Short mmCIF file of C-alpha atoms and ligand atoms in Angstrom, two decimals:
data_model
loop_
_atom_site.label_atom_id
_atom_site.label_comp_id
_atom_site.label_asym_id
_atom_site.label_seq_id
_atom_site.Cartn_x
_atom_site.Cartn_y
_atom_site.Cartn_z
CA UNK A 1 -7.92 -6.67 -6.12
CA UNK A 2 -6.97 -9.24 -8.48
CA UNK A 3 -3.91 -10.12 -6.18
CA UNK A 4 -3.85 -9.62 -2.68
CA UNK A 5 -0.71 -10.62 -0.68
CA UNK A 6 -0.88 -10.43 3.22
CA UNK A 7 1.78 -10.68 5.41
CA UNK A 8 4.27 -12.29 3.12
CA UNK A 9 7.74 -14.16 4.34
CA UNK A 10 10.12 -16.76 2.62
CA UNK A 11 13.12 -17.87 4.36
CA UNK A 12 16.00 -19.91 3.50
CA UNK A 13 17.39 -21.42 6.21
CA UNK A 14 18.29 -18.35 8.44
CA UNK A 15 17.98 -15.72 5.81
CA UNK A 16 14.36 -14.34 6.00
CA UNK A 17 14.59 -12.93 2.20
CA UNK A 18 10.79 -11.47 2.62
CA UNK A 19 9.52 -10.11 5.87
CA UNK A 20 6.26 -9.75 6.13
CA UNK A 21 5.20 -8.03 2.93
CA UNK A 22 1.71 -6.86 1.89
CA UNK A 23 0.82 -5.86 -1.50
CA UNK A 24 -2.49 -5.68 -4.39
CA UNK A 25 -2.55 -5.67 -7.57
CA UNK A 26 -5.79 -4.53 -9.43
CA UNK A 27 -7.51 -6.47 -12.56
CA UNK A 28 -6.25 -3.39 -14.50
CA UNK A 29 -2.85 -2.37 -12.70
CA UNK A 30 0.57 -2.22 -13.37
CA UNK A 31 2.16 -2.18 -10.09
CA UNK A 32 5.87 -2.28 -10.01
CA UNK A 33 8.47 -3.22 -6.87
CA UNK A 34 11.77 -1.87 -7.04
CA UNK A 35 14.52 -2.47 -4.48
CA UNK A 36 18.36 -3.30 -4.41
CA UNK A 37 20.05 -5.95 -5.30
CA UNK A 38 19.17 -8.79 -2.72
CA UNK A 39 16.21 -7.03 -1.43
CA UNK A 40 13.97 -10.02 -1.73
CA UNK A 41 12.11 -9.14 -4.91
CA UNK A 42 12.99 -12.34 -7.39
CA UNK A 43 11.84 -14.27 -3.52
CA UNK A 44 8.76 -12.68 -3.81
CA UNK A 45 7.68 -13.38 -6.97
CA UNK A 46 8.99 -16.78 -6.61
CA UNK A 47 7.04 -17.11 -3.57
CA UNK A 48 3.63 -16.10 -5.66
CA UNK A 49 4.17 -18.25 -8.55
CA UNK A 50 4.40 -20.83 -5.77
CA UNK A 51 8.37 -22.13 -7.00
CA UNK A 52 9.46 -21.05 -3.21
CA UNK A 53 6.84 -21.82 -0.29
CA UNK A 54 6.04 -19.13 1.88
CA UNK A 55 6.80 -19.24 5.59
CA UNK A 56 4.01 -17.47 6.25
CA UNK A 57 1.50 -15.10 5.22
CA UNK A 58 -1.66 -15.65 2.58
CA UNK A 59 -1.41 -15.15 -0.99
CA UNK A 60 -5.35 -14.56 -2.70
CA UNK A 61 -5.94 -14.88 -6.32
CA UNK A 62 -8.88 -13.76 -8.23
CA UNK A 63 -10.72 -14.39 -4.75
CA UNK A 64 -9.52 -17.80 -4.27
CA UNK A 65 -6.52 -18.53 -1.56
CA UNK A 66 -3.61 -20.14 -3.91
CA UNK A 67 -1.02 -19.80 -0.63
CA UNK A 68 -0.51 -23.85 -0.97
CA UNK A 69 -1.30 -24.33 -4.20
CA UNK A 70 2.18 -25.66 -6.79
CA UNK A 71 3.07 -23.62 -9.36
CA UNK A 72 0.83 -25.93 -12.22
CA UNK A 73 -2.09 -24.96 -9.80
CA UNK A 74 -1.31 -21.04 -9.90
CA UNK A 75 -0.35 -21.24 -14.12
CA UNK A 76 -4.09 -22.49 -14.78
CA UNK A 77 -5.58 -20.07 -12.18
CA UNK A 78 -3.78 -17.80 -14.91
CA UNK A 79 -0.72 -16.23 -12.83
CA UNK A 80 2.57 -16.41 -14.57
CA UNK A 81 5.61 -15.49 -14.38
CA UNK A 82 8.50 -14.27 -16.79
CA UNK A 83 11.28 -15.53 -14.34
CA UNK A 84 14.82 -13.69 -14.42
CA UNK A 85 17.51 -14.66 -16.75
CA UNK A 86 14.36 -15.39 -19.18
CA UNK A 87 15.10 -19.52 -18.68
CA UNK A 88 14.50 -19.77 -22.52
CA UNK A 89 15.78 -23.58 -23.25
CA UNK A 90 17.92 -21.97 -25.46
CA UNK A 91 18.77 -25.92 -27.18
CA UNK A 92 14.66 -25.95 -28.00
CA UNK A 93 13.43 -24.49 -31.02
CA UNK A 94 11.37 -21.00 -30.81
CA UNK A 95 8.50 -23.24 -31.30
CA UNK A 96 8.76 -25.76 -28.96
CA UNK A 97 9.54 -22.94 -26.24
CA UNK A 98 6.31 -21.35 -27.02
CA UNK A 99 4.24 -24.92 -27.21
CA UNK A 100 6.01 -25.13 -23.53
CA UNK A 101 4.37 -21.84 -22.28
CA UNK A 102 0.96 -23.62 -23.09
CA UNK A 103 1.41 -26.84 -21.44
CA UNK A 104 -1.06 -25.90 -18.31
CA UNK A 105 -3.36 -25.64 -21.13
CA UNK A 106 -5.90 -28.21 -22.55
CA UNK A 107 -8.12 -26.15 -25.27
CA UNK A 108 -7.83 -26.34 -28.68
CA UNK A 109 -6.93 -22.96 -29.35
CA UNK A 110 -2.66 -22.98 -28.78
CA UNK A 111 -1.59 -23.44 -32.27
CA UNK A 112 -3.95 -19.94 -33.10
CA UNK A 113 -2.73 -18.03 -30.18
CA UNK A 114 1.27 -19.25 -31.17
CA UNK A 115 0.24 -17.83 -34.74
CA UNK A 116 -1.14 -14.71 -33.31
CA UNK A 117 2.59 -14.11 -31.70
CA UNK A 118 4.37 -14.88 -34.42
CA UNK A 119 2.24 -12.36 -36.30
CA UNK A 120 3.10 -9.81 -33.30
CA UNK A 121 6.90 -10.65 -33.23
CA UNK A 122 7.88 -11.31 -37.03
CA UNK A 123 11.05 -12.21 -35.77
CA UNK A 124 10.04 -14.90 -33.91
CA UNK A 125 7.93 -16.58 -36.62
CA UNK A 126 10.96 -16.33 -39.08
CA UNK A 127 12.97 -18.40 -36.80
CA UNK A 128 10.53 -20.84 -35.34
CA UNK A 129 12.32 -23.67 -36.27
CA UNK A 130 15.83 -22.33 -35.04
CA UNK A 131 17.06 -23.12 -31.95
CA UNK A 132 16.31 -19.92 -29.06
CA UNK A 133 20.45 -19.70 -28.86
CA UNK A 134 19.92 -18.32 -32.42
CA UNK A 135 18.29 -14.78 -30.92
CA UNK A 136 19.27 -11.75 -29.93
CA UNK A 137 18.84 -10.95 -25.87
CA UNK A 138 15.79 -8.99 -26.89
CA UNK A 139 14.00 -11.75 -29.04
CA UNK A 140 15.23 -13.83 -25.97
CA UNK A 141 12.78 -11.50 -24.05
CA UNK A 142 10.35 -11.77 -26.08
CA UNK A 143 10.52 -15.58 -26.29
CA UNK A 144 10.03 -15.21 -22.96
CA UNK A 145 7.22 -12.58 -22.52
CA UNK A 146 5.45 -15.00 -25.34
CA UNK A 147 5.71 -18.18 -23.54
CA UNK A 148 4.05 -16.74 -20.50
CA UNK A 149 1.22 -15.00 -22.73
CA UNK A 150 0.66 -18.80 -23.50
CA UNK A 151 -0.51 -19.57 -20.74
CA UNK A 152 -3.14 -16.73 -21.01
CA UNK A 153 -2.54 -14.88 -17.94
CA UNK A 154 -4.96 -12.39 -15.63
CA UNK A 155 -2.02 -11.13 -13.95
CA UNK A 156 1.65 -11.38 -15.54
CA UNK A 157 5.09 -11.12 -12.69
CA UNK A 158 8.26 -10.26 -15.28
CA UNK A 159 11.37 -10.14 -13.22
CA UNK A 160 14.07 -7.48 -14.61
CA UNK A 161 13.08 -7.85 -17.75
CA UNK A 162 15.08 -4.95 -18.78
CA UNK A 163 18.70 -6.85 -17.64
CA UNK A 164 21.31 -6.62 -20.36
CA UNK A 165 18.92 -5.00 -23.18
CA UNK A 166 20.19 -2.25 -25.22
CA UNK A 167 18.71 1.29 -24.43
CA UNK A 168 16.26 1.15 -27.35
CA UNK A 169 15.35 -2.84 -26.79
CA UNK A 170 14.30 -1.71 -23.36
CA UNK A 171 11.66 1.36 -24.58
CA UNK A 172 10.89 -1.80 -27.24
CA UNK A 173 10.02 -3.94 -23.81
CA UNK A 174 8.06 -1.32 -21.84
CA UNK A 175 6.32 -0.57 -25.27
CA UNK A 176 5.16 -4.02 -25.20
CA UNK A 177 4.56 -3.97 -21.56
CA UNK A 178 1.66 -0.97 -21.87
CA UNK A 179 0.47 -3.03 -25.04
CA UNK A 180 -0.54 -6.04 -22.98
CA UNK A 181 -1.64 -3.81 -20.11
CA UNK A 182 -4.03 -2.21 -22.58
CA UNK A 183 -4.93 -5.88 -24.16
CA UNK A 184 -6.36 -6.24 -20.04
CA UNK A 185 -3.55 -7.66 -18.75
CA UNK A 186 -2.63 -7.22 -15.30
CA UNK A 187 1.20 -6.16 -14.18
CA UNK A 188 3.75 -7.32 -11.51
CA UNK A 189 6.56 -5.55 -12.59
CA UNK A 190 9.96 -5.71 -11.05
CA UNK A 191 12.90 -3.66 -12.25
CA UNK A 192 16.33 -2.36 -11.81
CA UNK A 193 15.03 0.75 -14.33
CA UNK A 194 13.33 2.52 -11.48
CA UNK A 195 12.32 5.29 -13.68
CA UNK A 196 10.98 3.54 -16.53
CA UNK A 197 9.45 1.25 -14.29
CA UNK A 198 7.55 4.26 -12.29
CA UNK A 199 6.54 5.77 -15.46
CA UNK A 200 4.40 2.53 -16.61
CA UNK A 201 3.53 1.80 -13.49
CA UNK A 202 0.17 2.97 -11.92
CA UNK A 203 1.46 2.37 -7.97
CA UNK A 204 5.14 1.22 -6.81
CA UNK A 205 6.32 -0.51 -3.26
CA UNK A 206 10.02 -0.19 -2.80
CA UNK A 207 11.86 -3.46 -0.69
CA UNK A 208 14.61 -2.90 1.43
CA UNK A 209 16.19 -6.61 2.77
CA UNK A 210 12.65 -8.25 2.83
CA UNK A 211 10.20 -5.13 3.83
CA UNK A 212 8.25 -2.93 1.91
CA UNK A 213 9.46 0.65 3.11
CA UNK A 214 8.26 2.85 0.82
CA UNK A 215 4.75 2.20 -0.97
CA UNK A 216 1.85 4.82 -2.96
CA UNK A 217 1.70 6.02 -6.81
CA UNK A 218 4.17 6.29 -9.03
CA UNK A 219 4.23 10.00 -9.80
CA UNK A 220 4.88 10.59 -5.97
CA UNK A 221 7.69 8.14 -5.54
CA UNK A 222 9.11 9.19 -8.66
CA UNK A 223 8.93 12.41 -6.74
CA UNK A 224 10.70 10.84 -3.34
CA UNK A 225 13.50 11.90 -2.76
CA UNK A 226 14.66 9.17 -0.50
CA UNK A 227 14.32 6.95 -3.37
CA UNK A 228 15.90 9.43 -5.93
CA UNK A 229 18.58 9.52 -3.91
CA UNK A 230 18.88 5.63 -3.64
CA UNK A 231 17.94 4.32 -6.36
CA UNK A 232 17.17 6.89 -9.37
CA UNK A 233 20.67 8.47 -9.09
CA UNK A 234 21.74 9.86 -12.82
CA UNK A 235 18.54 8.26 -14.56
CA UNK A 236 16.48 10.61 -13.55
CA UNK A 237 17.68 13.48 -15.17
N1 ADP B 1 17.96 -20.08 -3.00
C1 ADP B 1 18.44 -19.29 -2.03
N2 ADP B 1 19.03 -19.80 -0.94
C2 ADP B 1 19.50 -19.03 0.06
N3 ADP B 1 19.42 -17.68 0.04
C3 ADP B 1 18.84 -17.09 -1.02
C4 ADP B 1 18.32 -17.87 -2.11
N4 ADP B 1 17.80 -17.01 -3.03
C5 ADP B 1 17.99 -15.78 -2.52
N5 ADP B 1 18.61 -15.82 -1.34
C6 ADP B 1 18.94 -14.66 -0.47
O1 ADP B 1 17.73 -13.99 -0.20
C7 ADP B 1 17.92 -12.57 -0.25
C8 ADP B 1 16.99 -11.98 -1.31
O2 ADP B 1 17.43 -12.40 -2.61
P1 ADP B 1 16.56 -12.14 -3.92
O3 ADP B 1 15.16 -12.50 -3.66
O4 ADP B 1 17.24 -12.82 -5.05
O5 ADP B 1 16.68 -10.54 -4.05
P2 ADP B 1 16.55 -9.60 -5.34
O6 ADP B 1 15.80 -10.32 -6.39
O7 ADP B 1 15.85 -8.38 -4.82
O8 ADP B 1 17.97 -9.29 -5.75
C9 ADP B 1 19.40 -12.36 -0.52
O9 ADP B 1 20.03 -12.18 0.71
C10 ADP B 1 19.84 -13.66 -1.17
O10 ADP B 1 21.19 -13.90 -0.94
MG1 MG B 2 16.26 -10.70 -8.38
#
């Protein structure tokens, strides 16, 4: 496993937002958790990139324990995160966000790999010099998405990324999402689109207030039907 989280918990105060969770992620998987709102999922990735501490439990990372490392440490060890909301500094050009993806970095090769994404996202390159406010929500996501591909990630956590996209800029997203999971990229996926979600995924782990309850591939629990009924409702017809 590329990541392997044991035992997980964050707490704030008396909330204990993740209760012992376990979960792996493969060098090749897309695994996705899905959950409610306030289920602990934004905590848990959080928690990984190392932006909330954990209040117990071990987090391991391409073999190495990152469980007290800061979130600098985990970027260069190549885990990043696309957080929720995107937190594109929407005052920054396009550019500038993108050099900021690549600030963990100290090779020579950012200004090709920036090219290389604005050759993947035309729209993007055309407005490089713009401020972020200037895109659409799903350039926003992109922005984002590119920033963290700066950092030039084993394993990439993308909270919601879905939130507040049109139907077709989300099967644009998930599009890109299987591209980079064919480029080798590894997948943390958590979504509110439970079925779109299941169907990229390889393996799912639903949360329910801080546990995993429900956990195996992602034909069978988009075959549950204690999660149909909970969470797929109309969307999966
Ligand atoms: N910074 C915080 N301080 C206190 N409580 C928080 C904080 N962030 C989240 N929580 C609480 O932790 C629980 C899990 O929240 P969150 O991880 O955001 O869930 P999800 O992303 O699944 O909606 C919720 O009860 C939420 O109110
Ligand atoms: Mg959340």
């Amino acid at each position: 496993m590329l990541l392997e989280v044991e035992a997980l918990d964050v707490r704030y105060g008396r909330t204990h937002a993740v209760k012992a969770l376990s979960l792996g992620v493969g060098a090749d998987e897309i695994v996705t958790v899905l959950g409610a709102n306030g289920a602990g999922k934004t905590s848990l990735l959080r928690a990984l990139q190392g932006l909330t501490p954990a209040a117990g439990g071990r987090v391991i990372f391409a073999g190495g324990d990152i469980t007290k490392l800061s979130p600098a440490q985990r970027l260069r060890r190549r885990l990043a995160l696309v957080p929720e909301g995107r937190q594109i500094a929407i005052t920054l050009s396009v550019h500038e966000n993108l050099q900021m993806g690549a600030w963990c970095r100290s090779d020579g090769d950012v200004a090709r790999d920036i090219g290389a994404i604005y050759e993947r996202f035309p729209n993007l390159g055309s407005r490089r010099d713009m401020p972020a406010s200037v895109l659409s929500g799903g350039e926003q996501q992109m922005l984002a998405v590119s920033r963290a591909l700066l950092a030039r990630p084993r394993l990439m956590m993308l909270d919601e990324p879905s939130l507040g996209l049109s139907p077709l800029l989300v099967e644009r997203l998930f599009d890109l999402i299987r591209a980079l999971h064919n480029d080798g990229l590894a997948i943390l996926l958590v979504e509110q689109n439970t079925q779109m979600a299941l169907e990229v995924a390889a393996r799912g782990i639903v949360m329910e207030l801080g546990r995993g309850v429900l956990e195996g591939p992602a034909l069978e629990l988009s075959r549950n039907e204690r999660l149909a009924a909970a969470y797929l409702g109309e969307a999966r017809v």
